[in-house]
């Protein structure tokens, strides 16, 4: 069963706009991770936010975590065509050794 | 630095055939994982290993076997391939458990069973 679920499933924006995608999860976690997958490629780690953190930044990425609502959001500012990819949230249910992935948000950034 | 390398990248099998997918990492990671990715399903964990000589079942282990004889290699075997195993397979590794640190992924193996 899926631990995480991203919303929306697909998002299309213009270059320069901001993109926001959300992730909801079911059980308690000690961290939440976001990954990017370009078409036909492997996943690339973007950012890890721990359960005691509320917000984290990395370049044009901003991640928030609300453990009371069991949700996280990923904001990509000033998007570029190169940001076109699928984005996945991943959590280790119960703080275990394994990540469980959501079904992803497909982001398309148009010129 | 190669990171995580998967072999082969593409393969077509006939139903009932067997094959082994190889994953190699050069980062001295303890943990290694095999996932499958199907449309609309995200990634699902097949098997994983927490160190050399260890293996454990993930979410969808049936029809697959694994071995971790060397720390840097994690092999995924299909003894008798079925069309339901048509998928893209990803290997990943992490220094510590994925619950603590980021995972590094290979480029994937696209397997078609006809």
PDB file of C-alpha atoms in Angstrom:
ATOM      1  CA  UNK A   1       0.000   0.000   0.000  1.00  0.00           C
ATOM      2  CA  UNK A   2       1.128   3.530  -0.700  1.00  0.00           C
ATOM      3  CA  UNK A   3       2.359   5.441   2.304  1.00  0.00           C
ATOM      4  CA  UNK A   4       2.617   8.730   0.473  1.00  0.00           C
ATOM      5  CA  UNK A   5       0.298  10.296  -2.029  1.00  0.00           C
ATOM      6  CA  UNK A   6       1.166  13.318  -4.126  1.00  0.00           C
ATOM      7  CA  UNK A   7      -1.244  15.946  -5.311  1.00  0.00           C
ATOM      8  CA  UNK A   8      -1.813  16.983  -8.028  1.00  0.00           C
ATOM      9  CA  UNK A   9      -1.052  13.996 -10.241  1.00  0.00           C
ATOM     10  CA  UNK A  10      -0.098  16.338 -13.065  1.00  0.00           C
ATOM     11  CA  UNK A  11       0.802  20.017 -13.232  1.00  0.00           C
ATOM     12  CA  UNK A  12       1.521  22.203 -16.227  1.00  0.00           C
ATOM     13  CA  UNK A  13       2.957  25.708 -15.820  1.00  0.00           C
ATOM     14  CA  UNK A  14       4.826  28.342 -17.767  1.00  0.00           C
ATOM     15  CA  UNK A  15       8.543  28.916 -17.343  1.00  0.00           C
ATOM     16  CA  UNK A  16       9.197  31.413 -14.586  1.00  0.00           C
ATOM     17  CA  UNK A  17       6.125  30.461 -12.576  1.00  0.00           C
ATOM     18  CA  UNK A  18       6.245  28.668  -9.241  1.00  0.00           C
ATOM     19  CA  UNK A  19       5.210  25.036  -8.922  1.00  0.00           C
ATOM     20  CA  UNK A  20       3.751  23.581  -5.752  1.00  0.00           C
ATOM     21  CA  UNK A  21       3.097  19.917  -5.145  1.00  0.00           C
ATOM     22  CA  UNK A  22       1.820  18.263  -2.023  1.00  0.00           C
ATOM     23  CA  UNK A  23       2.345  14.949  -0.296  1.00  0.00           C
ATOM     24  CA  UNK A  24       0.191  13.298   2.331  1.00  0.00           C
ATOM     25  CA  UNK A  25       1.273  10.258   4.305  1.00  0.00           C
ATOM     26  CA  UNK A  26      -0.373   7.869   6.710  1.00  0.00           C
ATOM     27  CA  UNK A  27       1.900   6.827   9.564  1.00  0.00           C
ATOM     28  CA  UNK A  28       4.399   8.557  11.806  1.00  0.00           C
ATOM     29  CA  UNK A  29       7.777   9.290  10.245  1.00  0.00           C
ATOM     30  CA  UNK A  30      11.172  10.564  11.296  1.00  0.00           C
ATOM     31  CA  UNK A  31      11.873  12.179   7.951  1.00  0.00           C
ATOM     32  CA  UNK A  32      10.394  12.791   4.529  1.00  0.00           C
ATOM     33  CA  UNK A  33      12.324  12.917   1.280  1.00  0.00           C
ATOM     34  CA  UNK A  34      11.620  14.320  -2.168  1.00  0.00           C
ATOM     35  CA  UNK A  35      13.015  12.838  -5.358  1.00  0.00           C
ATOM     36  CA  UNK A  36      12.938  13.879  -9.006  1.00  0.00           C
ATOM     37  CA  UNK A  37      12.755  11.512 -11.964  1.00  0.00           C
ATOM     38  CA  UNK A  38      13.407  12.682 -15.484  1.00  0.00           C
ATOM     39  CA  UNK A  39      11.733  10.655 -18.209  1.00  0.00           C
ATOM     40  CA  UNK A  40      13.412   7.291 -18.643  1.00  0.00           C
ATOM     41  CA  UNK A  41      15.960   7.927 -15.902  1.00  0.00           C
ATOM     42  CA  UNK A  42      16.560   6.948 -12.312  1.00  0.00           C
ATOM     43  CA  UNK A  43      15.444   8.947  -9.298  1.00  0.00           C
ATOM     44  CA  UNK A  44      17.570  11.754  -7.946  1.00  0.00           C
ATOM     45  CA  UNK A  45      17.404  12.861  -4.331  1.00  0.00           C
ATOM     46  CA  UNK A  46      16.369  16.489  -3.866  1.00  0.00           C
ATOM     47  CA  UNK A  47      15.925  17.138  -0.193  1.00  0.00           C
ATOM     48  CA  UNK A  48      15.377  15.434   3.160  1.00  0.00           C
ATOM     49  CA  UNK A  49      13.408  17.095   5.932  1.00  0.00           C
ATOM     50  CA  UNK A  50      13.379  15.653   9.431  1.00  0.00           C
ATOM     51  CA  UNK A  51      10.296  15.403  11.582  1.00  0.00           C
ATOM     52  CA  UNK A  52      11.527  18.146  13.915  1.00  0.00           C
ATOM     53  CA  UNK A  53      11.952  20.586  11.023  1.00  0.00           C
ATOM     54  CA  UNK A  54       9.097  22.668   9.610  1.00  0.00           C
ATOM     55  CA  UNK A  55      10.785  24.130   6.566  1.00  0.00           C
ATOM     56  CA  UNK A  56      13.913  23.548   4.535  1.00  0.00           C
ATOM     57  CA  UNK A  57      15.447  25.284   1.526  1.00  0.00           C
ATOM     58  CA  UNK A  58      17.810  24.116  -1.164  1.00  0.00           C
ATOM     59  CA  UNK A  59      18.442  26.511  -4.032  1.00  0.00           C
ATOM     60  CA  UNK A  60      15.073  27.091  -5.728  1.00  0.00           C
ATOM     61  CA  UNK A  61      13.410  24.373  -3.661  1.00  0.00           C
ATOM     62  CA  UNK A  62      11.428  24.940  -0.523  1.00  0.00           C
ATOM     63  CA  UNK A  63       9.978  22.037   1.427  1.00  0.00           C
ATOM     64  CA  UNK A  64       7.579  22.259   4.340  1.00  0.00           C
ATOM     65  CA  UNK A  65       6.496  19.535   6.714  1.00  0.00           C
ATOM     66  CA  UNK A  66       3.421  19.525   8.929  1.00  0.00           C
ATOM     67  CA  UNK A  67       3.510  16.391  11.058  1.00  0.00           C
ATOM     68  CA  UNK A  68       0.184  17.219  12.703  1.00  0.00           C
ATOM     69  CA  UNK A  69      -1.506  17.052   9.295  1.00  0.00           C
ATOM     70  CA  UNK A  70       0.830  14.343   7.975  1.00  0.00           C
ATOM     71  CA  UNK A  71       1.597  16.419   4.927  1.00  0.00           C
ATOM     72  CA  UNK A  72       4.470  18.046   3.092  1.00  0.00           C
ATOM     73  CA  UNK A  73       4.780  20.432   0.201  1.00  0.00           C
ATOM     74  CA  UNK A  74       7.499  21.032  -2.369  1.00  0.00           C
ATOM     75  CA  UNK A  75       7.736  24.478  -3.935  1.00  0.00           C
ATOM     76  CA  UNK A  76       9.916  25.079  -6.977  1.00  0.00           C
ATOM     77  CA  UNK A  77      10.377  28.782  -7.576  1.00  0.00           C
ATOM     78  CA  UNK A  78      11.086  30.428 -10.936  1.00  0.00           C
ATOM     79  CA  UNK A  79      10.624  27.154 -12.769  1.00  0.00           C
ATOM     80  CA  UNK A  80      12.625  26.242 -15.855  1.00  0.00           C
ATOM     81  CA  UNK A  81      11.959  23.860 -18.721  1.00  0.00           C
ATOM     82  CA  UNK A  82      14.651  21.616 -17.225  1.00  0.00           C
ATOM     83  CA  UNK A  83      12.440  21.149 -14.147  1.00  0.00           C
ATOM     84  CA  UNK A  84      10.058  19.068 -16.269  1.00  0.00           C
ATOM     85  CA  UNK A  85      10.034  15.706 -14.491  1.00  0.00           C
ATOM     86  CA  UNK A  86       8.089  13.544 -12.073  1.00  0.00           C
ATOM     87  CA  UNK A  87       8.429  14.363  -8.399  1.00  0.00           C
ATOM     88  CA  UNK A  88       8.003  11.793  -5.652  1.00  0.00           C
ATOM     89  CA  UNK A  89       7.777  12.048  -1.917  1.00  0.00           C
ATOM     90  CA  UNK A  90       9.140   9.148   0.082  1.00  0.00           C
ATOM     91  CA  UNK A  91       8.873   8.219   3.730  1.00  0.00           C
ATOM     92  CA  UNK A  92      10.243   5.479   5.987  1.00  0.00           C
ATOM     93  CA  UNK A  93       7.112   4.252   7.788  1.00  0.00           C
ATOM     94  CA  UNK A  94       7.786   3.897  11.473  1.00  0.00           C
ATOM     95  CA  UNK A  95      11.327   5.168  10.995  1.00  0.00           C
ATOM     96  CA  UNK A  96      12.466   1.905   9.452  1.00  0.00           C
ATOM     97  CA  UNK A  97      15.177   1.165   6.915  1.00  0.00           C
ATOM     98  CA  UNK A  98      12.985   1.291   3.820  1.00  0.00           C
ATOM     99  CA  UNK A  99      11.461   4.131   1.849  1.00  0.00           C
ATOM    100  CA  UNK A 100       7.897   4.000   0.607  1.00  0.00           C
ATOM    101  CA  UNK A 101       7.188   6.152  -2.426  1.00  0.00           C
ATOM    102  CA  UNK A 102       4.072   7.926  -3.564  1.00  0.00           C
ATOM    103  CA  UNK A 103       2.751   7.763  -7.118  1.00  0.00           C
ATOM    104  CA  UNK A 104       4.305  11.085  -8.059  1.00  0.00           C
ATOM    105  CA  UNK A 105       3.407  14.447  -9.563  1.00  0.00           C
ATOM    106  CA  UNK A 106       4.221  14.934 -13.236  1.00  0.00           C
ATOM    107  CA  UNK A 107       5.393  18.498 -13.729  1.00  0.00           C
ATOM    108  CA  UNK A 108       5.601  20.038 -17.168  1.00  0.00           C
ATOM    109  CA  UNK A 109       7.213  23.437 -17.553  1.00  0.00           C
ATOM    110  CA  UNK A 110       6.479  25.052 -20.892  1.00  0.00           C
ATOM    111  CA  UNK A 111       8.498  27.756 -22.587  1.00  0.00           C
TER     112      UNK A 111
ATOM    113  CA  UNK B   1      32.606   8.061  -9.712  1.00  0.00           C
ATOM    114  CA  UNK B   2      29.990   5.745 -11.263  1.00  0.00           C
ATOM    115  CA  UNK B   3      27.559   5.614  -8.312  1.00  0.00           C
ATOM    116  CA  UNK B   4      24.959   2.896  -8.906  1.00  0.00           C
ATOM    117  CA  UNK B   5      25.200   0.917 -12.128  1.00  0.00           C
ATOM    118  CA  UNK B   6      22.571  -1.501 -13.387  1.00  0.00           C
ATOM    119  CA  UNK B   7      23.099  -4.195 -16.003  1.00  0.00           C
ATOM    120  CA  UNK B   8      21.452  -4.704 -18.466  1.00  0.00           C
ATOM    121  CA  UNK B   9      19.495  -1.575 -19.398  1.00  0.00           C
ATOM    122  CA  UNK B  10      16.949  -3.380 -21.557  1.00  0.00           C
ATOM    123  CA  UNK B  11      15.872  -6.981 -21.842  1.00  0.00           C
ATOM    124  CA  UNK B  12      13.099  -8.955 -23.482  1.00  0.00           C
ATOM    125  CA  UNK B  13      12.314 -12.373 -22.026  1.00  0.00           C
ATOM    126  CA  UNK B  14       9.940 -15.108 -23.006  1.00  0.00           C
ATOM    127  CA  UNK B  15       7.547 -16.412 -20.378  1.00  0.00           C
ATOM    128  CA  UNK B  16       9.273 -19.023 -18.272  1.00  0.00           C
ATOM    129  CA  UNK B  17      12.814 -17.862 -18.976  1.00  0.00           C
ATOM    130  CA  UNK B  18      15.146 -16.843 -16.194  1.00  0.00           C
ATOM    131  CA  UNK B  19      17.505 -13.931 -15.836  1.00  0.00           C
ATOM    132  CA  UNK B  20      19.599 -12.016 -13.348  1.00  0.00           C
ATOM    133  CA  UNK B  21      19.788  -8.258 -12.993  1.00  0.00           C
ATOM    134  CA  UNK B  22      23.033  -6.914 -11.605  1.00  0.00           C
ATOM    135  CA  UNK B  23      23.397  -3.829  -9.461  1.00  0.00           C
ATOM    136  CA  UNK B  24      26.823  -2.498  -8.530  1.00  0.00           C
ATOM    137  CA  UNK B  25      27.659   0.485  -6.308  1.00  0.00           C
ATOM    138  CA  UNK B  26      31.055   2.023  -5.667  1.00  0.00           C
ATOM    139  CA  UNK B  27      30.131   4.203  -2.670  1.00  0.00           C
ATOM    140  CA  UNK B  28      30.760   1.573   0.011  1.00  0.00           C
ATOM    141  CA  UNK B  29      27.094   1.696   1.011  1.00  0.00           C
ATOM    142  CA  UNK B  30      25.756  -0.862   3.446  1.00  0.00           C
ATOM    143  CA  UNK B  31      22.154  -0.829   2.272  1.00  0.00           C
ATOM    144  CA  UNK B  32      20.907  -1.846  -1.162  1.00  0.00           C
ATOM    145  CA  UNK B  33      17.388  -2.100  -2.572  1.00  0.00           C
ATOM    146  CA  UNK B  34      15.493  -3.365  -5.585  1.00  0.00           C
ATOM    147  CA  UNK B  35      12.308  -1.589  -6.669  1.00  0.00           C
ATOM    148  CA  UNK B  36       9.946  -2.019  -9.565  1.00  0.00           C
ATOM    149  CA  UNK B  37       8.096   0.868 -11.154  1.00  0.00           C
ATOM    150  CA  UNK B  38       4.816   0.392 -12.973  1.00  0.00           C
ATOM    151  CA  UNK B  39       2.610   3.108 -14.492  1.00  0.00           C
ATOM    152  CA  UNK B  40       0.467   4.772 -11.857  1.00  0.00           C
ATOM    153  CA  UNK B  41       1.954   2.674  -9.051  1.00  0.00           C
ATOM    154  CA  UNK B  42       5.037   4.601  -8.001  1.00  0.00           C
ATOM    155  CA  UNK B  43       7.974   2.498  -6.828  1.00  0.00           C
ATOM    156  CA  UNK B  44       7.405  -0.691  -4.912  1.00  0.00           C
ATOM    157  CA  UNK B  45      10.127  -2.408  -2.913  1.00  0.00           C
ATOM    158  CA  UNK B  46      10.903  -5.987  -3.961  1.00  0.00           C
ATOM    159  CA  UNK B  47      13.832  -6.988  -1.726  1.00  0.00           C
ATOM    160  CA  UNK B  48      16.528  -5.197   0.175  1.00  0.00           C
ATOM    161  CA  UNK B  49      19.786  -5.855   1.993  1.00  0.00           C
ATOM    162  CA  UNK B  50      21.203  -4.220   5.114  1.00  0.00           C
ATOM    163  CA  UNK B  51      24.708  -5.512   4.544  1.00  0.00           C
ATOM    164  CA  UNK B  52      26.859  -8.117   2.846  1.00  0.00           C
ATOM    165  CA  UNK B  53      25.347 -11.578   3.140  1.00  0.00           C
ATOM    166  CA  UNK B  54      21.897 -10.328   4.216  1.00  0.00           C
ATOM    167  CA  UNK B  55      18.623 -10.063   2.330  1.00  0.00           C
ATOM    168  CA  UNK B  56      15.047  -9.283   3.315  1.00  0.00           C
ATOM    169  CA  UNK B  57      11.644  -9.186   1.648  1.00  0.00           C
ATOM    170  CA  UNK B  58       9.993  -5.975   0.665  1.00  0.00           C
ATOM    171  CA  UNK B  59       6.463  -5.211  -0.397  1.00  0.00           C
ATOM    172  CA  UNK B  60       6.284  -7.368  -3.555  1.00  0.00           C
ATOM    173  CA  UNK B  61       8.871 -10.202  -3.250  1.00  0.00           C
ATOM    174  CA  UNK B  62       7.000 -13.067  -4.916  1.00  0.00           C
ATOM    175  CA  UNK B  63       8.645 -14.398  -8.064  1.00  0.00           C
ATOM    176  CA  UNK B  64      12.012 -12.810  -7.267  1.00  0.00           C
ATOM    177  CA  UNK B  65      15.148 -13.866  -5.435  1.00  0.00           C
ATOM    178  CA  UNK B  66      18.185 -11.833  -4.440  1.00  0.00           C
ATOM    179  CA  UNK B  67      21.730 -12.312  -3.283  1.00  0.00           C
ATOM    180  CA  UNK B  68      24.351 -10.017  -1.722  1.00  0.00           C
ATOM    181  CA  UNK B  69      27.560 -12.036  -1.757  1.00  0.00           C
ATOM    182  CA  UNK B  70      29.720  -8.924  -2.042  1.00  0.00           C
ATOM    183  CA  UNK B  71      29.056  -5.579  -0.413  1.00  0.00           C
ATOM    184  CA  UNK B  72      29.152  -3.708  -3.704  1.00  0.00           C
ATOM    185  CA  UNK B  73      26.798  -6.009  -5.636  1.00  0.00           C
ATOM    186  CA  UNK B  74      23.124  -6.841  -5.276  1.00  0.00           C
ATOM    187  CA  UNK B  75      21.631  -9.354  -7.706  1.00  0.00           C
ATOM    188  CA  UNK B  76      17.948  -9.732  -8.541  1.00  0.00           C
ATOM    189  CA  UNK B  77      16.858 -13.016 -10.090  1.00  0.00           C
ATOM    190  CA  UNK B  78      13.744 -14.048 -11.912  1.00  0.00           C
ATOM    191  CA  UNK B  79      13.571 -17.834 -12.002  1.00  0.00           C
ATOM    192  CA  UNK B  80      10.548 -18.184 -14.281  1.00  0.00           C
ATOM    193  CA  UNK B  81       9.530 -14.887 -15.825  1.00  0.00           C
ATOM    194  CA  UNK B  82       5.855 -13.983 -16.153  1.00  0.00           C
ATOM    195  CA  UNK B  83       4.203 -11.176 -18.138  1.00  0.00           C
ATOM    196  CA  UNK B  84       3.211  -9.571 -14.818  1.00  0.00           C
ATOM    197  CA  UNK B  85       6.916  -8.947 -14.212  1.00  0.00           C
ATOM    198  CA  UNK B  86       7.110  -6.595 -17.166  1.00  0.00           C
ATOM    199  CA  UNK B  87       8.290  -3.420 -15.493  1.00  0.00           C
ATOM    200  CA  UNK B  88      11.138  -1.009 -14.989  1.00  0.00           C
ATOM    201  CA  UNK B  89      13.465  -2.170 -12.239  1.00  0.00           C
ATOM    202  CA  UNK B  90      15.534   0.211 -10.148  1.00  0.00           C
ATOM    203  CA  UNK B  91      18.341  -0.529  -7.791  1.00  0.00           C
ATOM    204  CA  UNK B  92      19.247   1.882  -5.024  1.00  0.00           C
ATOM    205  CA  UNK B  93      21.825   2.121  -2.281  1.00  0.00           C
ATOM    206  CA  UNK B  94      22.233   4.182   0.849  1.00  0.00           C
ATOM    207  CA  UNK B  95      24.968   4.645   3.415  1.00  0.00           C
ATOM    208  CA  UNK B  96      22.603   4.013   6.279  1.00  0.00           C
ATOM    209  CA  UNK B  97      19.002   2.847   6.141  1.00  0.00           C
ATOM    210  CA  UNK B  98      16.762   4.883   3.882  1.00  0.00           C
ATOM    211  CA  UNK B  99      15.011   6.040   6.990  1.00  0.00           C
ATOM    212  CA  UNK B 100      18.091   8.094   7.830  1.00  0.00           C
ATOM    213  CA  UNK B 101      19.868   9.047   4.645  1.00  0.00           C
ATOM    214  CA  UNK B 102      19.273   9.694   0.986  1.00  0.00           C
ATOM    215  CA  UNK B 103      19.163   6.878  -1.517  1.00  0.00           C
ATOM    216  CA  UNK B 104      21.118   6.798  -4.759  1.00  0.00           C
ATOM    217  CA  UNK B 105      19.436   5.174  -7.718  1.00  0.00           C
ATOM    218  CA  UNK B 106      20.643   3.424 -10.828  1.00  0.00           C
ATOM    219  CA  UNK B 107      19.328   4.281 -14.277  1.00  0.00           C
ATOM    220  CA  UNK B 108      16.911   1.377 -14.393  1.00  0.00           C
ATOM    221  CA  UNK B 109      16.400  -1.837 -16.347  1.00  0.00           C
ATOM    222  CA  UNK B 110      13.411  -2.003 -18.654  1.00  0.00           C
ATOM    223  CA  UNK B 111      12.214  -5.605 -18.731  1.00  0.00           C
ATOM    224  CA  UNK B 112       9.546  -6.932 -21.060  1.00  0.00           C
ATOM    225  CA  UNK B 113       8.204 -10.460 -20.653  1.00  0.00           C
ATOM    226  CA  UNK B 114       6.310 -11.760 -23.668  1.00  0.00           C
TER     227      UNK B 114
END
